[in-house]
CSV table of C-alpha atoms and ligand atoms in Angstrom, one decimal:
chain,number,residue,atom,x,y,z
A,294,MET,CA,-9.9,-7.1,-40.1
A,295,SER,CA,-9.5,-7.8,-36.4
A,296,GLU,CA,-11.8,-6.2,-33.8
A,297,LEU,CA,-10.7,-3.0,-32.1
A,298,PRO,CA,-9.2,-3.6,-28.7
A,299,LEU,CA,-11.4,-3.2,-25.6
A,300,ALA,CA,-10.4,-0.4,-23.2
A,301,VAL,CA,-12.0,0.2,-19.8
A,302,ILE,CA,-12.4,4.0,-19.1
A,303,ALA,CA,-12.9,4.8,-15.5
A,304,VAL,CA,-13.3,8.6,-15.8
A,305,PRO,CA,-16.1,10.6,-17.4
A,306,ALA,CA,-15.1,11.6,-21.0
A,307,PRO,CA,-16.4,14.6,-23.0
A,308,PRO,CA,-17.4,14.0,-26.7
A,309,ALA,CA,-14.0,14.9,-28.1
A,310,VAL,CA,-12.2,12.3,-25.9
A,311,GLU,CA,-14.9,9.7,-26.7
A,312,GLU,CA,-14.4,10.3,-30.4
A,313,LEU,CA,-10.6,9.9,-30.1
A,314,LEU,CA,-11.0,6.7,-28.1
A,315,SER,CA,-13.6,5.2,-30.4
A,316,SER,CA,-11.3,5.6,-33.3
A,317,VAL,CA,-8.8,3.2,-31.8
A,318,CYS,CA,-10.6,1.0,-29.3
A,319,ARG,CA,-14.0,-0.2,-28.0
A,320,PRO,CA,-14.3,2.0,-24.9
A,321,CYS,CA,-16.2,0.6,-22.0
A,322,TYR,CA,-17.1,3.4,-19.6
A,323,VAL,CA,-17.4,2.2,-16.0
A,324,ALA,CA,-17.4,3.6,-12.4
A,325,ALA,CA,-14.1,3.1,-10.6
A,326,SER,CA,-15.7,0.4,-8.4
A,327,ASP,CA,-16.6,-1.7,-11.5
A,328,VAL,CA,-13.1,-1.7,-13.2
A,329,ALA,CA,-12.0,-5.1,-12.0
A,330,ALA,CA,-15.2,-6.8,-13.2
A,331,ASN,CA,-14.7,-5.5,-16.7
A,332,LEU,CA,-11.0,-6.2,-17.3
A,333,ALA,CA,-11.2,-9.9,-18.5
A,334,THR,CA,-10.6,-9.1,-22.2
A,335,ALA,CA,-9.5,-5.4,-21.9
A,336,GLU,CA,-6.2,-4.3,-23.4
A,337,GLY,CA,-6.3,-0.8,-22.0
A,338,LEU,CA,-7.3,1.0,-18.8
A,339,LEU,CA,-7.7,4.7,-18.3
A,340,CYS,CA,-8.1,5.5,-14.6
A,341,PRO,CA,-7.6,8.2,-12.0
A,342,ALA,CA,-4.0,8.4,-10.8
A,343,PRO,CA,-4.8,7.3,-7.2
A,344,PHE,CA,-6.6,4.1,-8.5
A,345,PRO,CA,-4.7,1.2,-7.0
A,346,ILE,CA,-3.5,-1.3,-9.7
A,347,THR,CA,-3.2,-4.4,-7.5
A,348,VAL,CA,-1.9,-7.8,-8.4
A,349,ALA,CA,-5.4,-9.2,-8.1
A,350,LEU,CA,-6.6,-6.6,-10.6
A,351,LEU,CA,-3.8,-7.5,-13.0
A,352,ASP,CA,-4.6,-11.2,-12.6
A,353,ALA,CA,-8.1,-10.3,-13.7
A,354,ALA,CA,-6.7,-8.6,-16.8
A,355,PRO,CA,-4.6,-11.1,-18.7
A,356,ARG,CA,-4.6,-9.1,-22.0
A,357,LEU,CA,-3.9,-5.6,-20.5
A,358,ARG,CA,-1.2,-3.7,-22.4
A,359,VAL,CA,-1.5,-0.2,-21.0
A,360,VAL,CA,-2.6,1.6,-17.9
A,361,SER,CA,-3.1,5.3,-18.6
A,362,ASN,CA,-3.2,7.4,-15.5
A,363,PHE,CA,-5.4,10.4,-15.4
A,364,GLY,CA,-2.8,12.3,-13.4
A,365,VAL,CA,1.0,12.7,-13.1
A,366,GLY,CA,1.5,10.5,-10.0
A,367,PHE,CA,2.1,6.8,-10.7
A,368,ASN,CA,2.5,5.4,-7.2
A,369,ASN,CA,-0.7,3.5,-7.8
A,370,VAL,CA,1.3,0.9,-9.8
A,371,ASP,CA,4.2,-1.4,-9.0
A,372,LEU,CA,6.5,-0.7,-11.9
A,373,LEU,CA,8.4,-4.0,-11.5
A,374,GLU,CA,5.1,-5.9,-11.7
A,375,MET,CA,4.1,-4.0,-14.8
A,376,GLU,CA,7.5,-4.7,-16.4
A,377,ARG,CA,7.1,-8.4,-15.6
A,378,ARG,CA,3.7,-8.4,-17.3
A,379,GLY,CA,4.8,-6.1,-20.2
A,380,ILE,CA,2.2,-3.4,-19.4
A,381,ALA,CA,3.0,0.2,-20.3
A,382,VAL,CA,2.3,2.9,-17.6
A,383,CYS,CA,1.4,6.4,-18.9
A,384,ASN,CA,0.8,9.6,-17.0
A,385,THR,CA,0.2,13.3,-17.6
A,386,PRO,CA,3.2,15.3,-16.6
A,387,GLY,CA,3.6,19.0,-17.6
A,388,VAL,CA,0.0,19.9,-18.2
A,389,LEU,CA,-0.8,20.2,-14.4
A,390,THR,CA,2.5,22.0,-13.4
A,391,ASP,CA,1.0,25.5,-13.4
A,392,ALA,CA,-2.2,24.5,-11.6
A,393,VAL,CA,-0.3,22.8,-8.7
A,394,ALA,CA,2.2,25.7,-8.5
A,395,ASP,CA,-0.6,28.2,-8.3
A,396,LEU,CA,-2.3,26.2,-5.5
A,397,THR,CA,1.0,26.0,-3.7
A,398,VAL,CA,1.3,29.8,-3.8
A,399,GLY,CA,-2.2,30.0,-2.4
A,400,MET,CA,-1.2,27.7,0.4
A,401,VAL,CA,1.8,29.8,1.3
A,402,LEU,CA,-0.6,32.8,1.6
A,403,MET,CA,-3.1,30.8,3.5
A,404,ALA,CA,-0.4,30.2,6.0
A,405,SER,CA,1.3,33.6,6.1
A,406,ARG,CA,-1.9,35.7,6.2
A,407,GLY,CA,-4.1,33.3,8.2
A,408,LEU,CA,-6.7,33.4,5.5
A,409,VAL,CA,-8.8,30.6,6.9
A,410,ALA,CA,-8.8,31.8,10.5
A,411,ASN,CA,-9.6,35.3,9.3
A,412,ASN,CA,-12.4,34.1,7.1
A,413,ARG,CA,-13.9,32.2,10.0
A,414,PHE,CA,-13.6,35.3,12.2
A,415,ALA,CA,-15.3,37.5,9.6
A,416,THR,CA,-18.2,35.1,8.7
A,417,GLY,CA,-18.6,33.0,11.9
A,418,GLY,CA,-20.0,35.8,14.0
A,419,ALA,CA,-16.9,36.7,16.0
A,420,TRP,CA,-16.2,39.9,14.1
A,421,SER,CA,-19.8,41.1,14.5
A,422,ALA,CA,-19.6,40.2,18.2
A,423,GLY,CA,-16.6,42.5,18.6
A,424,GLU,CA,-14.2,39.7,19.6
A,425,SER,CA,-10.4,39.9,19.1
A,426,PRO,CA,-9.2,39.1,15.6
A,427,PRO,CA,-6.8,36.2,14.9
A,428,PRO,CA,-3.1,36.9,15.3
A,429,LEU,CA,-1.3,39.1,12.7
A,430,GLY,CA,0.1,37.4,9.7
A,431,TRP,CA,3.7,37.7,8.5
A,432,ASP,CA,5.4,39.2,5.5
A,433,LEU,CA,6.9,36.8,2.9
A,434,ALA,CA,9.7,39.2,1.9
A,435,GLY,CA,12.9,38.1,3.5
A,436,LYS,CA,11.6,34.7,4.6
A,437,THR,CA,13.0,31.4,3.3
A,438,LEU,CA,10.9,29.0,1.2
A,439,GLY,CA,12.3,25.5,1.1
A,440,LEU,CA,11.2,23.3,-1.8
A,441,VAL,CA,11.8,19.6,-1.3
A,442,GLY,CA,11.8,18.3,-4.9
A,443,PHE,CA,12.9,20.7,-7.6
A,444,GLY,CA,11.5,19.2,-10.7
A,445,ARG,CA,8.9,20.8,-13.0
A,446,ILE,CA,6.5,21.7,-10.2
A,447,GLY,CA,9.1,22.8,-7.6
A,448,ARG,CA,10.6,25.1,-10.2
A,449,ALA,CA,7.2,26.5,-11.2
A,450,VAL,CA,6.6,27.3,-7.5
A,451,ALA,CA,10.0,29.0,-7.3
A,452,GLY,CA,9.3,31.1,-10.4
A,453,ARG,CA,6.1,32.4,-8.8
A,454,ALA,CA,7.5,32.8,-5.2
A,455,ARG,CA,10.5,34.8,-6.1
A,456,HIS,CA,8.1,37.7,-6.9
A,457,PHE,CA,7.2,37.8,-3.1
A,458,GLY,CA,10.9,38.5,-2.3
A,459,VAL,CA,11.5,35.2,-0.5
A,460,ARG,CA,14.8,33.5,-0.5
A,461,ILE,CA,14.3,30.1,-2.2
A,462,VAL,CA,16.3,27.0,-1.2
A,463,TYR,CA,15.7,23.5,-2.6
A,464,HIS,CA,16.6,19.9,-2.1
A,465,ASP,CA,16.6,17.4,-4.9
A,466,ILE,CA,18.5,14.4,-6.2
A,467,LEU,CA,20.0,16.8,-8.7
A,468,THR,CA,22.0,19.6,-7.0
A,469,SER,CA,22.1,22.0,-10.0
A,470,PRO,CA,19.0,24.3,-10.1
A,471,GLY,CA,18.9,24.4,-13.9
A,472,PRO,CA,18.9,27.5,-16.2
A,473,GLY,CA,16.9,30.4,-15.0
A,474,PHE,CA,16.9,29.3,-11.4
A,475,GLU,CA,20.4,30.3,-10.4
A,476,ASP,CA,18.9,32.5,-7.6
A,477,CYS,CA,17.7,29.3,-5.9
A,478,ALA,CA,20.2,27.6,-3.5
A,479,TYR,CA,20.7,23.9,-3.1
A,480,LEU,CA,20.8,22.7,0.5
A,481,SER,CA,20.9,19.3,2.2
A,482,LEU,CA,17.5,18.3,3.4
A,483,GLU,CA,18.5,18.8,7.0
A,484,ASP,CA,19.8,22.4,6.3
A,485,LEU,CA,16.7,23.2,4.3
A,486,LEU,CA,14.5,22.1,7.1
A,487,ARG,CA,16.5,24.1,9.7
A,488,GLU,CA,16.5,27.3,7.6
A,489,SER,CA,13.1,27.4,6.0
A,490,ASP,CA,10.1,29.4,7.2
A,491,VAL,CA,7.9,27.4,4.8
A,492,VAL,CA,8.7,24.0,3.6
A,493,SER,CA,6.8,22.7,0.5
A,494,LEU,CA,6.9,19.2,-0.8
A,495,HIS,CA,7.1,18.4,-4.5
A,496,VAL,CA,8.5,14.9,-4.8
A,497,ASN,CA,7.1,11.7,-6.3
A,498,LEU,CA,6.0,9.1,-3.8
A,499,THR,CA,8.5,6.2,-4.0
A,500,GLU,CA,10.1,3.8,-1.5
A,501,GLU,CA,12.8,6.4,-0.9
A,502,THR,CA,10.4,9.3,-0.3
A,503,HIS,CA,7.8,7.3,1.8
A,504,HIS,CA,7.8,9.0,5.2
A,505,ARG,CA,10.7,11.2,4.1
A,506,ILE,CA,9.4,13.8,6.5
A,507,GLY,CA,9.2,12.0,9.8
A,508,ALA,CA,9.7,12.8,13.4
A,509,ALA,CA,13.5,13.4,13.0
A,510,GLU,CA,13.0,15.8,10.1
A,511,LEU,CA,10.1,17.7,11.7
A,512,ALA,CA,12.2,18.2,14.8
A,513,LEU,CA,14.7,20.1,12.6
A,514,MET,CA,12.1,22.7,11.5
A,515,LYS,CA,11.7,26.0,13.2
A,516,PRO,CA,8.8,26.2,15.7
A,517,THR,CA,7.5,29.1,13.6
A,518,ALA,CA,7.6,27.2,10.3
A,519,TRP,CA,4.8,25.8,8.2
A,520,LEU,CA,4.8,22.5,6.2
A,521,LEU,CA,2.9,22.4,2.9
A,522,ASN,CA,2.2,19.2,1.0
A,523,THR,CA,0.7,19.0,-2.5
A,524,SER,CA,2.6,15.8,-3.5
A,525,ARG,CA,1.4,12.6,-1.9
A,526,GLY,CA,0.2,12.1,1.7
A,527,PRO,CA,2.6,9.2,2.6
A,528,VAL,CA,5.7,11.4,2.0
A,529,VAL,CA,4.9,12.7,5.5
A,530,ASP,CA,4.6,10.5,8.5
A,531,GLN,CA,1.2,11.8,9.6
A,532,PRO,CA,1.2,10.7,13.2
A,533,ALA,CA,4.6,12.3,13.6
A,534,LEU,CA,3.2,15.5,12.0
A,535,VAL,CA,0.2,15.5,14.4
A,536,ALA,CA,2.6,15.0,17.4
A,537,ALA,CA,4.8,18.0,16.2
A,538,LEU,CA,1.8,20.2,15.7
A,539,ARG,CA,0.4,19.3,19.1
A,540,ALA,CA,3.7,19.9,20.8
A,541,GLY,CA,4.1,23.3,19.1
A,542,THR,CA,7.5,22.4,17.6
A,543,LEU,CA,5.9,23.3,14.2
A,544,ALA,CA,3.6,26.2,13.7
A,545,GLY,CA,1.2,24.7,11.2
A,546,ALA,CA,0.5,22.6,8.1
A,547,VAL,CA,-1.4,23.2,4.9
A,548,LEU,CA,-2.2,19.8,3.3
A,549,ASP,CA,-3.8,19.0,0.0
A,550,VAL,CA,-2.9,15.3,0.3
A,551,LEU,CA,-3.2,12.9,3.2
A,552,GLU,CA,-2.0,9.4,4.0
A,553,THR,CA,-5.6,8.2,3.7
A,554,GLU,CA,-8.0,10.0,1.4
A,555,PRO,CA,-10.6,10.8,2.2
A,556,PRO,CA,-9.6,11.0,5.9
A,557,ALA,CA,-11.5,9.1,8.6
A,558,ALA,CA,-14.1,11.3,10.3
A,559,ASP,CA,-12.0,11.1,13.5
A,560,ASP,CA,-8.6,11.9,11.9
A,561,PRO,CA,-7.0,14.2,14.4
A,562,LEU,CA,-5.8,16.6,11.6
A,563,LEU,CA,-9.5,17.5,10.9
A,564,ALA,CA,-9.8,19.2,14.3
A,565,MET,CA,-6.5,20.9,14.6
A,566,PRO,CA,-6.7,24.8,14.4
A,567,ASN,CA,-3.2,25.1,12.9
A,568,VAL,CA,-3.9,22.6,10.1
A,569,LEU,CA,-5.6,23.7,6.9
A,570,LEU,CA,-6.9,20.8,4.7
A,571,LEU,CA,-7.8,20.7,1.1
A,572,PRO,CA,-9.3,17.7,-0.7
A,573,HIS,CA,-6.5,16.9,-3.2
A,574,ILE,CA,-7.3,19.7,-5.6
A,575,GLY,CA,-3.8,20.4,-6.9
A,576,SER,CA,-4.8,19.9,-10.5
A,577,ALA,CA,-8.5,20.7,-10.1
A,578,THR,CA,-9.1,23.5,-12.6
A,579,VAL,CA,-11.4,23.1,-15.6
A,580,GLU,CA,-8.6,23.8,-18.1
A,581,THR,CA,-6.0,21.6,-16.4
A,582,ARG,CA,-8.3,18.6,-15.9
A,583,ALA,CA,-9.3,18.9,-19.6
A,584,ALA,CA,-5.6,18.9,-20.7
A,585,MET,CA,-4.9,16.0,-18.4
A,586,LEU,CA,-7.8,13.9,-19.8
A,587,ASP,CA,-6.7,14.8,-23.4
A,588,LEU,CA,-3.2,13.6,-22.7
A,589,ALA,CA,-4.3,10.5,-20.8
A,590,ALA,CA,-6.6,9.6,-23.7
A,591,ARG,CA,-3.8,10.2,-26.3
A,592,ASN,CA,-1.5,8.0,-24.3
A,593,LEU,CA,-4.0,5.2,-24.2
A,594,ALA,CA,-4.9,5.6,-27.9
A,595,ALA,CA,-1.3,5.6,-29.0
A,596,VAL,CA,-0.4,2.3,-27.2
A,597,LEU,CA,-3.6,0.6,-28.3
A,598,GLY,CA,-2.9,1.8,-31.9
A,599,GLY,CA,0.6,0.3,-31.7
A,600,HIS,CA,2.5,3.7,-31.4
A,601,PRO,CA,4.7,5.1,-28.7
A,602,PRO,CA,2.6,7.3,-26.4
A,603,PRO,CA,3.4,11.0,-25.7
A,604,GLU,CA,4.2,10.1,-22.0
A,605,CYS,CA,5.3,6.8,-20.7
A,606,VAL,CA,6.8,6.0,-17.3
A,607,ASN,CA,8.3,2.7,-18.3
A,608,PRO,CA,9.4,3.0,-22.0
A,609,ASP,CA,11.5,-0.2,-21.8
A,610,VAL,CA,8.2,-2.1,-21.8
A,611,LEU,CA,6.9,-0.5,-25.0
A,612,PRO,CA,8.2,-3.0,-27.5
A,613,ARG,CA,6.0,-5.7,-25.7
A,614,ALA,CA,3.1,-3.4,-24.8
A,615,LEU,CA,2.6,-2.2,-28.4
A,616,GLN,CA,2.0,-5.7,-29.7
A,617,ARG,CA,-1.5,-7.2,-29.4
A,618,ARG,CA,-1.6,-10.5,-27.6
B,88,DGY,C1,-1.9,13.7,-10.0
B,88,DGY,O1,-1.9,14.1,-11.1
B,88,DGY,O2,-1.1,12.7,-9.7
B,88,DGY,C2,-2.8,14.3,-9.0
B,88,DGY,O3,-2.3,14.3,-7.7
B,88,DGY,C3,-4.1,13.6,-9.0
B,88,DGY,O4,-4.0,12.4,-8.4
């Protein structure tokens, strides 16, 4: 009987996941910084979604058959390069939809009710000192929420936000909202940006969506509008965003993702009073992270065991990836 395939696992795994992996492969648990050094004979890699799969890394992994991302995003891989090498790319869609949508609703409220400024006012001494409170917030009812990207997560945000009485408009490559979302209106990106009081981004990062929100797009937004981003930092041209916020042509931004994570200590966004930053926590709940790891492990185990995985971004590659080399 041939030896089980080696798999490099660059995320901590609880016993149930360890057990699953050990049944189909020889798992080698490493820190993300040690992945490259351990790939020489590895057939599988399980890594965080932002982990960059570079050509140099792939060159160091001649037997690799599957990269299983612990996350839904897959902008860390070059799909053409993976196809050329016959490597399957797996991700974890679906299981984090609710967590990201919940956070987005929280971000809408952070913006509309000034939650951060009010918390600082209450706890930072200003309230006790009798200083003037932050400006009043604004009601959501009757406002327009613009969702850029109306896939699983965009629709989950719409399903929650409609209970606040907002008008929901969206822009997507598909113009039809899908069953159950007939109350949401399709708009061109330009019209969505012009009409929305809050714009929230829910697109994958691709060549097409890189810097999709740049100076020209920001200039279309209302000066009272807020931009929210839980997708990927590079969807927004960050220097253009900083310029718009400084110029007052945009009221504020709530960002869970940045072009560079973590940000440099002197990143201007860190010091802007109308920017609320979160450290990429869209999927960061106990339940969601457990479900993501379970799916990522099942994806890896399936491919290494010679079976189609539950989720694969490039299924055309599977006939080659399922064969041991
Ligand atoms: C994802 O699932 O892609 C999250 O953003 C974590 O990177």
